[in-house]
Coordinates of C-alpha atoms and ligand atoms in Angstrom, one line a residue:
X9 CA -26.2 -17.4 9.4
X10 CA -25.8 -14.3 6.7
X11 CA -27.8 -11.2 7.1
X12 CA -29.2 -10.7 3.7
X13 CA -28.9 -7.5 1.4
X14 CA -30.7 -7.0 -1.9
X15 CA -27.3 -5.6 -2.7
X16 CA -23.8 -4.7 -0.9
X17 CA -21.3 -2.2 -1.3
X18 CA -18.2 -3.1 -0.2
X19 CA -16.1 0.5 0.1
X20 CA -17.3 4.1 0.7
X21 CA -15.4 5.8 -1.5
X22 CA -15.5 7.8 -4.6
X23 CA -17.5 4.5 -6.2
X24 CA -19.0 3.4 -3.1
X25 CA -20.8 6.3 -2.4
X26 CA -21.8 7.3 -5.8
X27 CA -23.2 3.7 -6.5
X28 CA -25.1 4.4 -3.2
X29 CA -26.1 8.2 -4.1
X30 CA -27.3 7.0 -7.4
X31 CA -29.6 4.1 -6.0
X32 CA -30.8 6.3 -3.8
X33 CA -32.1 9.1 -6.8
X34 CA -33.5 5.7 -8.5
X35 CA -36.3 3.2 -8.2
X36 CA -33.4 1.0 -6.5
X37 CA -34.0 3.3 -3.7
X38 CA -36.5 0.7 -2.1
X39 CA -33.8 -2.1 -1.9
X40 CA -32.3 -3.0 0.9
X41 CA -28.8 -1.9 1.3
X42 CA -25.9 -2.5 2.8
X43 CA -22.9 -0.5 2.9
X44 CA -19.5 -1.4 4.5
X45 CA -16.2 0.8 5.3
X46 CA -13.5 0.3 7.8
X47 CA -13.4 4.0 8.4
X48 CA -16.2 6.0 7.0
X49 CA -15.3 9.0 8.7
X50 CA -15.5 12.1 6.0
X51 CA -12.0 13.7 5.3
X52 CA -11.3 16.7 3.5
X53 CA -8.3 15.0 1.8
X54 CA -9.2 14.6 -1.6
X55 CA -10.0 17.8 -4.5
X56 CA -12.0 15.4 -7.1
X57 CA -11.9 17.7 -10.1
X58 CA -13.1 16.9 -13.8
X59 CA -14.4 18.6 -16.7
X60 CA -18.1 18.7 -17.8
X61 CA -20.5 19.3 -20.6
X62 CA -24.0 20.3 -19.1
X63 CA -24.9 20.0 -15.3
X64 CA -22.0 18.4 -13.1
X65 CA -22.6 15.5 -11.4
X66 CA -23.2 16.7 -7.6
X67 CA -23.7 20.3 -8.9
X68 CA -25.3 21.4 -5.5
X69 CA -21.6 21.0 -3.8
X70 CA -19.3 21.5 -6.2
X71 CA -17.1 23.6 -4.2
X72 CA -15.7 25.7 -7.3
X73 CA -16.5 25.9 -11.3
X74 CA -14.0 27.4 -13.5
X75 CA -14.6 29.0 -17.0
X76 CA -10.8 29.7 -18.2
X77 CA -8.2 27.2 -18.0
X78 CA -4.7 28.1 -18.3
X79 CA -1.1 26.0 -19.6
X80 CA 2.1 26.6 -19.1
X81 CA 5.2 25.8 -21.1
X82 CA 8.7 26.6 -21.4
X83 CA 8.0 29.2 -24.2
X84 CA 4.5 30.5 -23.6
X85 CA 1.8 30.8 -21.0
X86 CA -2.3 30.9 -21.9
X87 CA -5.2 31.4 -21.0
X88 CA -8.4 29.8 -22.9
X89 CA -12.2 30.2 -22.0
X90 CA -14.1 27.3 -22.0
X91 CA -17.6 27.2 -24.0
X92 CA -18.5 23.7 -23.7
X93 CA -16.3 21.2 -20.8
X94 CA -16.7 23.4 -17.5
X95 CA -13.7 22.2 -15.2
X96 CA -15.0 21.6 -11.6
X97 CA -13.6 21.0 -7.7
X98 CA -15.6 19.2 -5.3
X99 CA -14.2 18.4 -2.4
X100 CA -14.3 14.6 -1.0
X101 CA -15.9 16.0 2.6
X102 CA -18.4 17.9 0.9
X103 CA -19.4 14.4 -1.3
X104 CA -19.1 12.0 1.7
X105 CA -21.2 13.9 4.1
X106 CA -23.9 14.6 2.2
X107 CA -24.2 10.8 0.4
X108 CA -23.7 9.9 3.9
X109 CA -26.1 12.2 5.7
X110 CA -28.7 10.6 2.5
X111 CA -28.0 6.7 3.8
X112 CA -28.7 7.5 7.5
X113 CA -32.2 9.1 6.4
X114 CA -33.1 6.7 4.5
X115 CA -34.5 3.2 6.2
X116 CA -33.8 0.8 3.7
X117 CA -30.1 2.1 3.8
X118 CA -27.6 1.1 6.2
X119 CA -23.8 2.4 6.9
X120 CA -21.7 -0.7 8.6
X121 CA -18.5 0.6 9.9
X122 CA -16.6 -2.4 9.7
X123 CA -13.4 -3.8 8.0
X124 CA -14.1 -6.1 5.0
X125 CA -12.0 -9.3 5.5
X126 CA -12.7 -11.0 2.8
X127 CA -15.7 -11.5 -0.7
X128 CA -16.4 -15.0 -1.7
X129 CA -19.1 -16.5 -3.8
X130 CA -21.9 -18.5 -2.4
X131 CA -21.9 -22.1 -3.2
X132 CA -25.6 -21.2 -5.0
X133 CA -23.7 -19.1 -7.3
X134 CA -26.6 -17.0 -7.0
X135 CA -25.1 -14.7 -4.6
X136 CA -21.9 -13.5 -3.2
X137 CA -21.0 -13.3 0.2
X138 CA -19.1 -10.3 2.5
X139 CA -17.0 -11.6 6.1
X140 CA -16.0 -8.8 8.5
X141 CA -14.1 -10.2 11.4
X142 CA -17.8 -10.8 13.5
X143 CA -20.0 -11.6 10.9
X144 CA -21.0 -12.5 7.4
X145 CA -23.7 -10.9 5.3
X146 CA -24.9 -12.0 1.7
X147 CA -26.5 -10.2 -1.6
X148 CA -27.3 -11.5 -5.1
X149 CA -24.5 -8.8 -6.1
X150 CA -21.6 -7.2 -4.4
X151 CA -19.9 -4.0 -5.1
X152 CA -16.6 -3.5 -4.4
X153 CA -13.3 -1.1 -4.4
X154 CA -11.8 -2.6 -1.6
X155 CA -9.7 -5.1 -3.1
X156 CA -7.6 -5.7 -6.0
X157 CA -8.8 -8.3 -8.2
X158 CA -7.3 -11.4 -9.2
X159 CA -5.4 -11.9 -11.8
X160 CA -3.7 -8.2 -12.0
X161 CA -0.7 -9.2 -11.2
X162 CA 2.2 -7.0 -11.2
X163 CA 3.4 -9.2 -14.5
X164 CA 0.2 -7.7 -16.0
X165 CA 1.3 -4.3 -16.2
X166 CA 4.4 -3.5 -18.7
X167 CA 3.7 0.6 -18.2
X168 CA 3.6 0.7 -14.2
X169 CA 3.0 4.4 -14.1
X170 CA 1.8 6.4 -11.4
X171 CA 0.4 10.2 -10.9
X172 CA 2.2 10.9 -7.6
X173 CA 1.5 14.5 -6.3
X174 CA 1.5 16.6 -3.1
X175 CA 0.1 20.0 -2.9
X176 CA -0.4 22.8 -0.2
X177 CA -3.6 24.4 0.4
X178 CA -2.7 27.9 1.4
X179 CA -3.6 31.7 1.8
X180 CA -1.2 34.6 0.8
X181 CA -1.2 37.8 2.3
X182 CA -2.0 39.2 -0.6
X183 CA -4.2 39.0 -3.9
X184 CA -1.8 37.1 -6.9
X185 CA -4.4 34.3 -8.2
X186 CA -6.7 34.8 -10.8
X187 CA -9.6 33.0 -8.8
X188 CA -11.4 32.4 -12.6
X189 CA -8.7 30.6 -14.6
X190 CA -7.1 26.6 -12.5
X191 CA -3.9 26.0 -14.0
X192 CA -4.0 22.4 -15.9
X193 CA -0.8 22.0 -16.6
X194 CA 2.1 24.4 -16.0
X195 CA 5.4 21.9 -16.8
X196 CA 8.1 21.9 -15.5
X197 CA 11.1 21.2 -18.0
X198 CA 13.4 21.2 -15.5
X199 CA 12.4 17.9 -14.3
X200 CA 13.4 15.0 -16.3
X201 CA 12.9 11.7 -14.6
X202 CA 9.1 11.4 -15.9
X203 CA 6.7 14.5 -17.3
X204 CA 6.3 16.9 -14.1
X205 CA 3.9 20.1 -14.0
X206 CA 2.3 22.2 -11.5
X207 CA -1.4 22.5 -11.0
X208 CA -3.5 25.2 -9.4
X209 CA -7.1 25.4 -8.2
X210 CA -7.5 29.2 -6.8
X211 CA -10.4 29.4 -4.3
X212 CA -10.0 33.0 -4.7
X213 CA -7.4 35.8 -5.5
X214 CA -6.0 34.8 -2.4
X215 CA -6.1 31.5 -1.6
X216 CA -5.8 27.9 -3.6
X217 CA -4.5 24.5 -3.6
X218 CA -1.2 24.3 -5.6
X219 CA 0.1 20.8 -6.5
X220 CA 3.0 19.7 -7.6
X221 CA 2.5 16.5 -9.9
X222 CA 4.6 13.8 -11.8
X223 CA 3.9 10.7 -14.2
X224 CA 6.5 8.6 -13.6
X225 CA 6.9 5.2 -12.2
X226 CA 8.4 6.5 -9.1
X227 CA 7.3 8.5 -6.3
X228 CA 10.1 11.6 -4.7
X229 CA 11.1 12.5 -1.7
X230 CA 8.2 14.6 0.2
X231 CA 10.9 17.8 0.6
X232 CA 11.4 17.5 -3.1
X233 CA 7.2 18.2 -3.9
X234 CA 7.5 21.3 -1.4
X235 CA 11.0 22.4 -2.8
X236 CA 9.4 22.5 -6.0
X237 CA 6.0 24.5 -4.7
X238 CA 7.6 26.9 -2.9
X239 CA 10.1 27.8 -5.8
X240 CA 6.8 28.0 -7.8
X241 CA 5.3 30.7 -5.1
X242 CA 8.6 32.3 -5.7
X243 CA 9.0 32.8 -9.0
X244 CA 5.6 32.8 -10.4
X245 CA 3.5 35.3 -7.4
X246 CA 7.0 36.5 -5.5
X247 CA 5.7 34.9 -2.8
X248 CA 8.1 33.9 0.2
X249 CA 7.1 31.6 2.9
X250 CA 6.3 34.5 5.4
X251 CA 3.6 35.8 2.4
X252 CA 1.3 32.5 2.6
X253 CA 0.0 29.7 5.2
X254 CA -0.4 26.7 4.9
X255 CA -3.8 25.5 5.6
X256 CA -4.3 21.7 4.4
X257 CA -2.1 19.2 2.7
X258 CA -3.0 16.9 -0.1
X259 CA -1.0 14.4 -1.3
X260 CA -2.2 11.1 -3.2
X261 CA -0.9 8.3 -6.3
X262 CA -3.0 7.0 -8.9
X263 CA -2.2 4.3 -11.1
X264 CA -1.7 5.1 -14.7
X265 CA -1.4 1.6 -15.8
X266 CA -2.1 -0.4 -18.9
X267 CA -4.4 -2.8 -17.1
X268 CA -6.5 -5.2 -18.2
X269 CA -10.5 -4.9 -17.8
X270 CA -11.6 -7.3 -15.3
X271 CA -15.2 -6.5 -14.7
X272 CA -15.6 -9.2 -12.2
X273 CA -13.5 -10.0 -8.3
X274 CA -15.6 -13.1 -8.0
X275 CA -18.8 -14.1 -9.7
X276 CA -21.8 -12.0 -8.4
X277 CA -19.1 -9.7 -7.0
X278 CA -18.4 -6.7 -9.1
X279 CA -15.0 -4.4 -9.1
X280 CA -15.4 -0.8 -9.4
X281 CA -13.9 2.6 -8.9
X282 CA -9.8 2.2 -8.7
X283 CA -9.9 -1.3 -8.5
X284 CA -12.1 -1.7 -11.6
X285 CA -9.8 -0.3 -13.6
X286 CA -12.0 2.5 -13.8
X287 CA -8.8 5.0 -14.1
X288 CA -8.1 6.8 -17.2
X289 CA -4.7 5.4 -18.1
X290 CA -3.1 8.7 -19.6
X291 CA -4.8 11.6 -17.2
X292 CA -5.5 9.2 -13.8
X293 CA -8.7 10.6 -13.9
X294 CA -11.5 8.6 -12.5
X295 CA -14.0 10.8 -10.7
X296 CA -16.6 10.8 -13.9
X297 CA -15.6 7.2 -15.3
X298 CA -17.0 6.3 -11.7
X299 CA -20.2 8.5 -12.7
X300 CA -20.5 6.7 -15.8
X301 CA -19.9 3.0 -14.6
X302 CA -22.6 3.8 -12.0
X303 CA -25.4 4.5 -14.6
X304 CA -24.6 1.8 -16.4
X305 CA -24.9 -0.5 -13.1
X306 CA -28.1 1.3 -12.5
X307 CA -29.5 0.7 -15.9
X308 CA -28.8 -2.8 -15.7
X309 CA -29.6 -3.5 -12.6
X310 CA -33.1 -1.8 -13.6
X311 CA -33.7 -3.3 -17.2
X312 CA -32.0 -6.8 -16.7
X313 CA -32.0 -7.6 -13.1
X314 CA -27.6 -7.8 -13.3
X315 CA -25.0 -4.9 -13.4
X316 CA -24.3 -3.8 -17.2
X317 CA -20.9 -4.5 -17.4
X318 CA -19.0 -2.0 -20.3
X319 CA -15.3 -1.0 -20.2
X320 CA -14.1 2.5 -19.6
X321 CA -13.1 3.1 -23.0
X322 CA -13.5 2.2 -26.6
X323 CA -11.1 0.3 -27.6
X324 CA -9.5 3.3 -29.8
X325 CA -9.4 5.0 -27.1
X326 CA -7.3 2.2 -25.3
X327 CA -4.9 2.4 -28.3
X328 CA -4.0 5.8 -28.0
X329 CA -4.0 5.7 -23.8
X330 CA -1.2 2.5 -24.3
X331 CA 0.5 4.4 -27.4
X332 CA 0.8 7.4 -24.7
X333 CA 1.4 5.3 -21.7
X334 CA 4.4 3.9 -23.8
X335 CA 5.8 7.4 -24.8
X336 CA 5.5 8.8 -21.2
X337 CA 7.2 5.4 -19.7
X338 CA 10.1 5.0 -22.3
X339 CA 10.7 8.5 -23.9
X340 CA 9.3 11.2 -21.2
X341 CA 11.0 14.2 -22.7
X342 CA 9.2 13.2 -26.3
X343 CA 5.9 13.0 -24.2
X344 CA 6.4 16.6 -22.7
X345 CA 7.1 17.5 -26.6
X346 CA 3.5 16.1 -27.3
X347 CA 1.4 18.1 -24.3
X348 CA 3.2 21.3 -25.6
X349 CA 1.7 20.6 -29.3
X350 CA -1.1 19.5 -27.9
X351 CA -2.0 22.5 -25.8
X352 CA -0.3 25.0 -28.2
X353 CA -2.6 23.5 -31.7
X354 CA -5.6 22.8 -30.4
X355 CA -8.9 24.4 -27.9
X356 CA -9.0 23.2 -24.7
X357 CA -12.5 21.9 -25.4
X358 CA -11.7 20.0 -28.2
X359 CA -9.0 18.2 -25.6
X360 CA -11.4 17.7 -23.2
X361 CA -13.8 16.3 -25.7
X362 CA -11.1 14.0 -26.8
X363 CA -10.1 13.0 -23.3
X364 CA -13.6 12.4 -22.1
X365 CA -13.8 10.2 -25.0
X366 CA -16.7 11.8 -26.5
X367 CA -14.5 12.5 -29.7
X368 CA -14.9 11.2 -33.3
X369 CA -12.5 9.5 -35.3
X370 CA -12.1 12.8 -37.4
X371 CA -12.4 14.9 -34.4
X372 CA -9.4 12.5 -33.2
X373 CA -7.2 12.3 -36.1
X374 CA -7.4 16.4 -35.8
X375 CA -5.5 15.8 -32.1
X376 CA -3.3 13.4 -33.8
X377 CA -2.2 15.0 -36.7
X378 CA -1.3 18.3 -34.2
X379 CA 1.0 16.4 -32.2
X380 CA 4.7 14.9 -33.3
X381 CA 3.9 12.0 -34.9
X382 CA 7.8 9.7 -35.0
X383 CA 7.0 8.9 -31.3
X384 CA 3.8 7.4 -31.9
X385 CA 4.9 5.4 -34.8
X386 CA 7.3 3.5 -32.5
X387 CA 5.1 3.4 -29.7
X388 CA 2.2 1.3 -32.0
X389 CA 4.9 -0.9 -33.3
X390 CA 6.4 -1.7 -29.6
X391 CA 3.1 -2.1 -28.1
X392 CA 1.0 -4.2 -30.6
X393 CA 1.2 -7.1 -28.9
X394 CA 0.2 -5.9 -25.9
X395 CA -2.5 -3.9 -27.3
X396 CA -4.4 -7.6 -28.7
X397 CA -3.9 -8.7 -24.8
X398 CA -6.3 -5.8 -23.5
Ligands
LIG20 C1 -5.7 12.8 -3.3 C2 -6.4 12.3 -4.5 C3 -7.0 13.2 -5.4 C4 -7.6 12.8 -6.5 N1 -8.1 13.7 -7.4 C5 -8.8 13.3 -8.5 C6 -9.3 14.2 -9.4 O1 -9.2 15.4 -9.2 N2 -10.1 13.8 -10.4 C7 -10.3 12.4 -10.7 O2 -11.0 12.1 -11.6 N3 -9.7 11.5 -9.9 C8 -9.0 11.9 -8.8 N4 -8.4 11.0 -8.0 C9 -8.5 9.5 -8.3 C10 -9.8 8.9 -7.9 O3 -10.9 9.6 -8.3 C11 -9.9 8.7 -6.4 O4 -8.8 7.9 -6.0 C12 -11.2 8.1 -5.9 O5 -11.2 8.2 -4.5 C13 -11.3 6.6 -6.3 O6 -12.5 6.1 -5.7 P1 -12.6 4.6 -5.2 O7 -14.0 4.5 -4.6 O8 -12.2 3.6 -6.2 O9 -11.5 4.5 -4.1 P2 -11.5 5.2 -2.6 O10 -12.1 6.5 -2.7 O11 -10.1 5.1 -2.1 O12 -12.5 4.2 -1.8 C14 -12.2 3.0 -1.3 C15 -12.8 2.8 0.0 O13 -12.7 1.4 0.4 C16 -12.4 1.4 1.8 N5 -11.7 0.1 2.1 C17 -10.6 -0.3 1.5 N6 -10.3 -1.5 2.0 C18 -11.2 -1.9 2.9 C19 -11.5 -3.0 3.7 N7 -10.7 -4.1 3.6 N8 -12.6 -3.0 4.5 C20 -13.4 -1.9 4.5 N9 -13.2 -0.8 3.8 C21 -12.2 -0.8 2.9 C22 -11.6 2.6 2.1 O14 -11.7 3.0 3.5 C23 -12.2 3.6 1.1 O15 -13.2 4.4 1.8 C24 -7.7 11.4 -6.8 C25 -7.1 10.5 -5.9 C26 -6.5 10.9 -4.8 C27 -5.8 9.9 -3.9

């Protein structure tokens, strides 16, 4: 016998939880609800940061709001206020406990700690089915970012990219952070295998989380991330390792792929977060394309009775993601070329803007034509077959 759900989440994660946070703040919040996690356990191993017009999602715990954002390159460094895209931190204990603490008030909501073993469809086609190893339960629609869906194969993906990064939390003994300015991008020309660049978050003047990150298609030696933060300490803050301690780790890979969309794992059971492709292909970020596939399941949900399914991105926006993806994977030191003319020739709220998507096509060309444009040429005639498959 199933237990029935008006609907399952399969995954309390980034998506999992949001999906749940945002039924809850909706009519949805009289369902009844299941929601299912191997280990459910809130972990303060993930910084979700992103940049925002307006009031942040979660804006009671974001854990830090910054109003200057600074870039790094060979020649120059600068600093730019923000009027518009605020860039926020929140930190993944901070989200998980409170969502969490939300579900185990609420009666119609229940946590199942429990590994998902496997999502089929029922043979009624009108609902989809979730096995853990003692039991099965069933919902006329199933949300999950547990599993990788079908059909993305390996073969799939001709850009395998990855943002691999590991970063310290720490304290100095001293105060050499300017707690209102996070460091986007600081590159590092030095490194050559992929683009490479560190990024700060200061807490305060004295403490921060500095990570060390890479897009390229393979990950480095753990000593080689740390060799390459402490040299920043060094050089940047003349910091030696008796001047800070290390409070937390954070290390993590995100997929910066040229995936297809596939909406759907099963019928009636629905991909999202990571595994719905929900990643920005060129940044790997995800945090608000989660925010925004979560409305748009809500809305649906609410207006139609089914999940609206929408892609991430326009497909212009697809275009120039693959066009990047194909610079950064076959020519990295042109791509490092293109973030320096990006970042030198243009606001950082008019990147964001462009980033976030929420650009027009003059807005765009404006980015474009600030950039080097020879790499990009070559990069739309490789990829234009692979840009109709998408
Ligand atoms: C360290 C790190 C930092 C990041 N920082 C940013 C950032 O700053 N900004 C940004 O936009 N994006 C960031 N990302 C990318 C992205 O936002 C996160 O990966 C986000 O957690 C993705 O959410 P998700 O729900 O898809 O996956 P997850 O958060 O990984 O959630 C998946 C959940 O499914 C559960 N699960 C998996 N398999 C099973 C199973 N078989 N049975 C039961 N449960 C299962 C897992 O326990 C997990 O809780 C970061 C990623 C990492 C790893």
């Amino acid at each position: 016998m199933y237990q029935e759900y008006d609907y399952i989440i399969a995954g309390a994660g980034a998506a999992g939880l949001s999906l749940a946070w945002g039924m809850l703040q909706s009519p949805l919040a009289d369902k009844n609800v299941l929601v299912v996690d191997a280990d459910p356990t809130p972990r303060h191993d993930k910084t979700w940061c992103f940049w925002h017009a307006g009031t942040p999602p979660f804006s009671d715990i974001i854990h830090k709001r910054w109003s200057t954002v600074e870039i790094g390159t060979p020649e120059e460094r600068f600093s730019q206020p923000v009027d518009e895209y605020h860039y926020y931190g929140l930190r993944s204990i901070d989200f998980q406990q409170n969502v969490l603490q939300a579900i185990s008030a609420h009666d119609r909501f229940h946590l199942l700690e429990n590994a998902v073993t496997d999502l089929t469809a029922h043979p009624s086609e009108q609902a989809a089915i979730l096995h853990t190893p003692d039991h099965t339960y069933q919902a006329p629609y199933i949300f999950q970012s547990c599993f990788r869906p079908p059909g993305l194969e390996e073969a799939d993906i001709r850009y395998p990219l990855k943002q691999h990064f590991m970063g310290w939390e720490l304290t100095a003994n001293r105060e050499v952070f300017d707690a209102s300015a996070c460091v986007l991008m600081d590159f590092d020309e030095t490194f050559t295998d992929g683009v490479a660049f560190m990024y700060l978050l200061p807490w305060d003047d004295t403490s921060g989380l500095l990570e060390y990150t890479v897009f390229s298609d393979r990950l480095l030696r753990r000593e080689v991330y740390e060799e390459k933060i402490a040299l920043y300490l060094h050089n940047r803050f003349g910091l030696q390792p008796i001047d800070y301690q290390i409070t937390r780790e954070e290390r993590g890979v995100i997929p910066m792929q040229d995936r297809p969309f596939i909406p759907w794992y099963k019928p009636r059971i629905m991909n999202i977060g990571t595994r719905g492709g929900l990643t920005k292909p060129s940044t790997g970020y995800t945090f608000i394309r989660i925010q925004d596939q979560v409305r748009g399941i809500i809305d649906g949900l609410l207006s139609e009775g089914a999940p609206r399914v929408s892609p991430p991105s326009k497909r212009r926006f697809r275009a120039y993601d693959l066009w990047l993806l194909h610079i950064l994977y076959t020519e990295p030191r042109e791509a490092l070329d293109i973030f320096f003319h990006l970042f030198r020739n243009n606001a950082i709220d008019d990147i964001f803007r462009f980033l976030n998507e929420d650009s027009t096509l003059i807005d765009d060309l404006k980015i474009m034509s600030s950039v080097p444009y020879r790499p990009f040429l070559k990069a739309i005639w490789k990829s234009r077959r692979r840009l109709r498959e998408l």
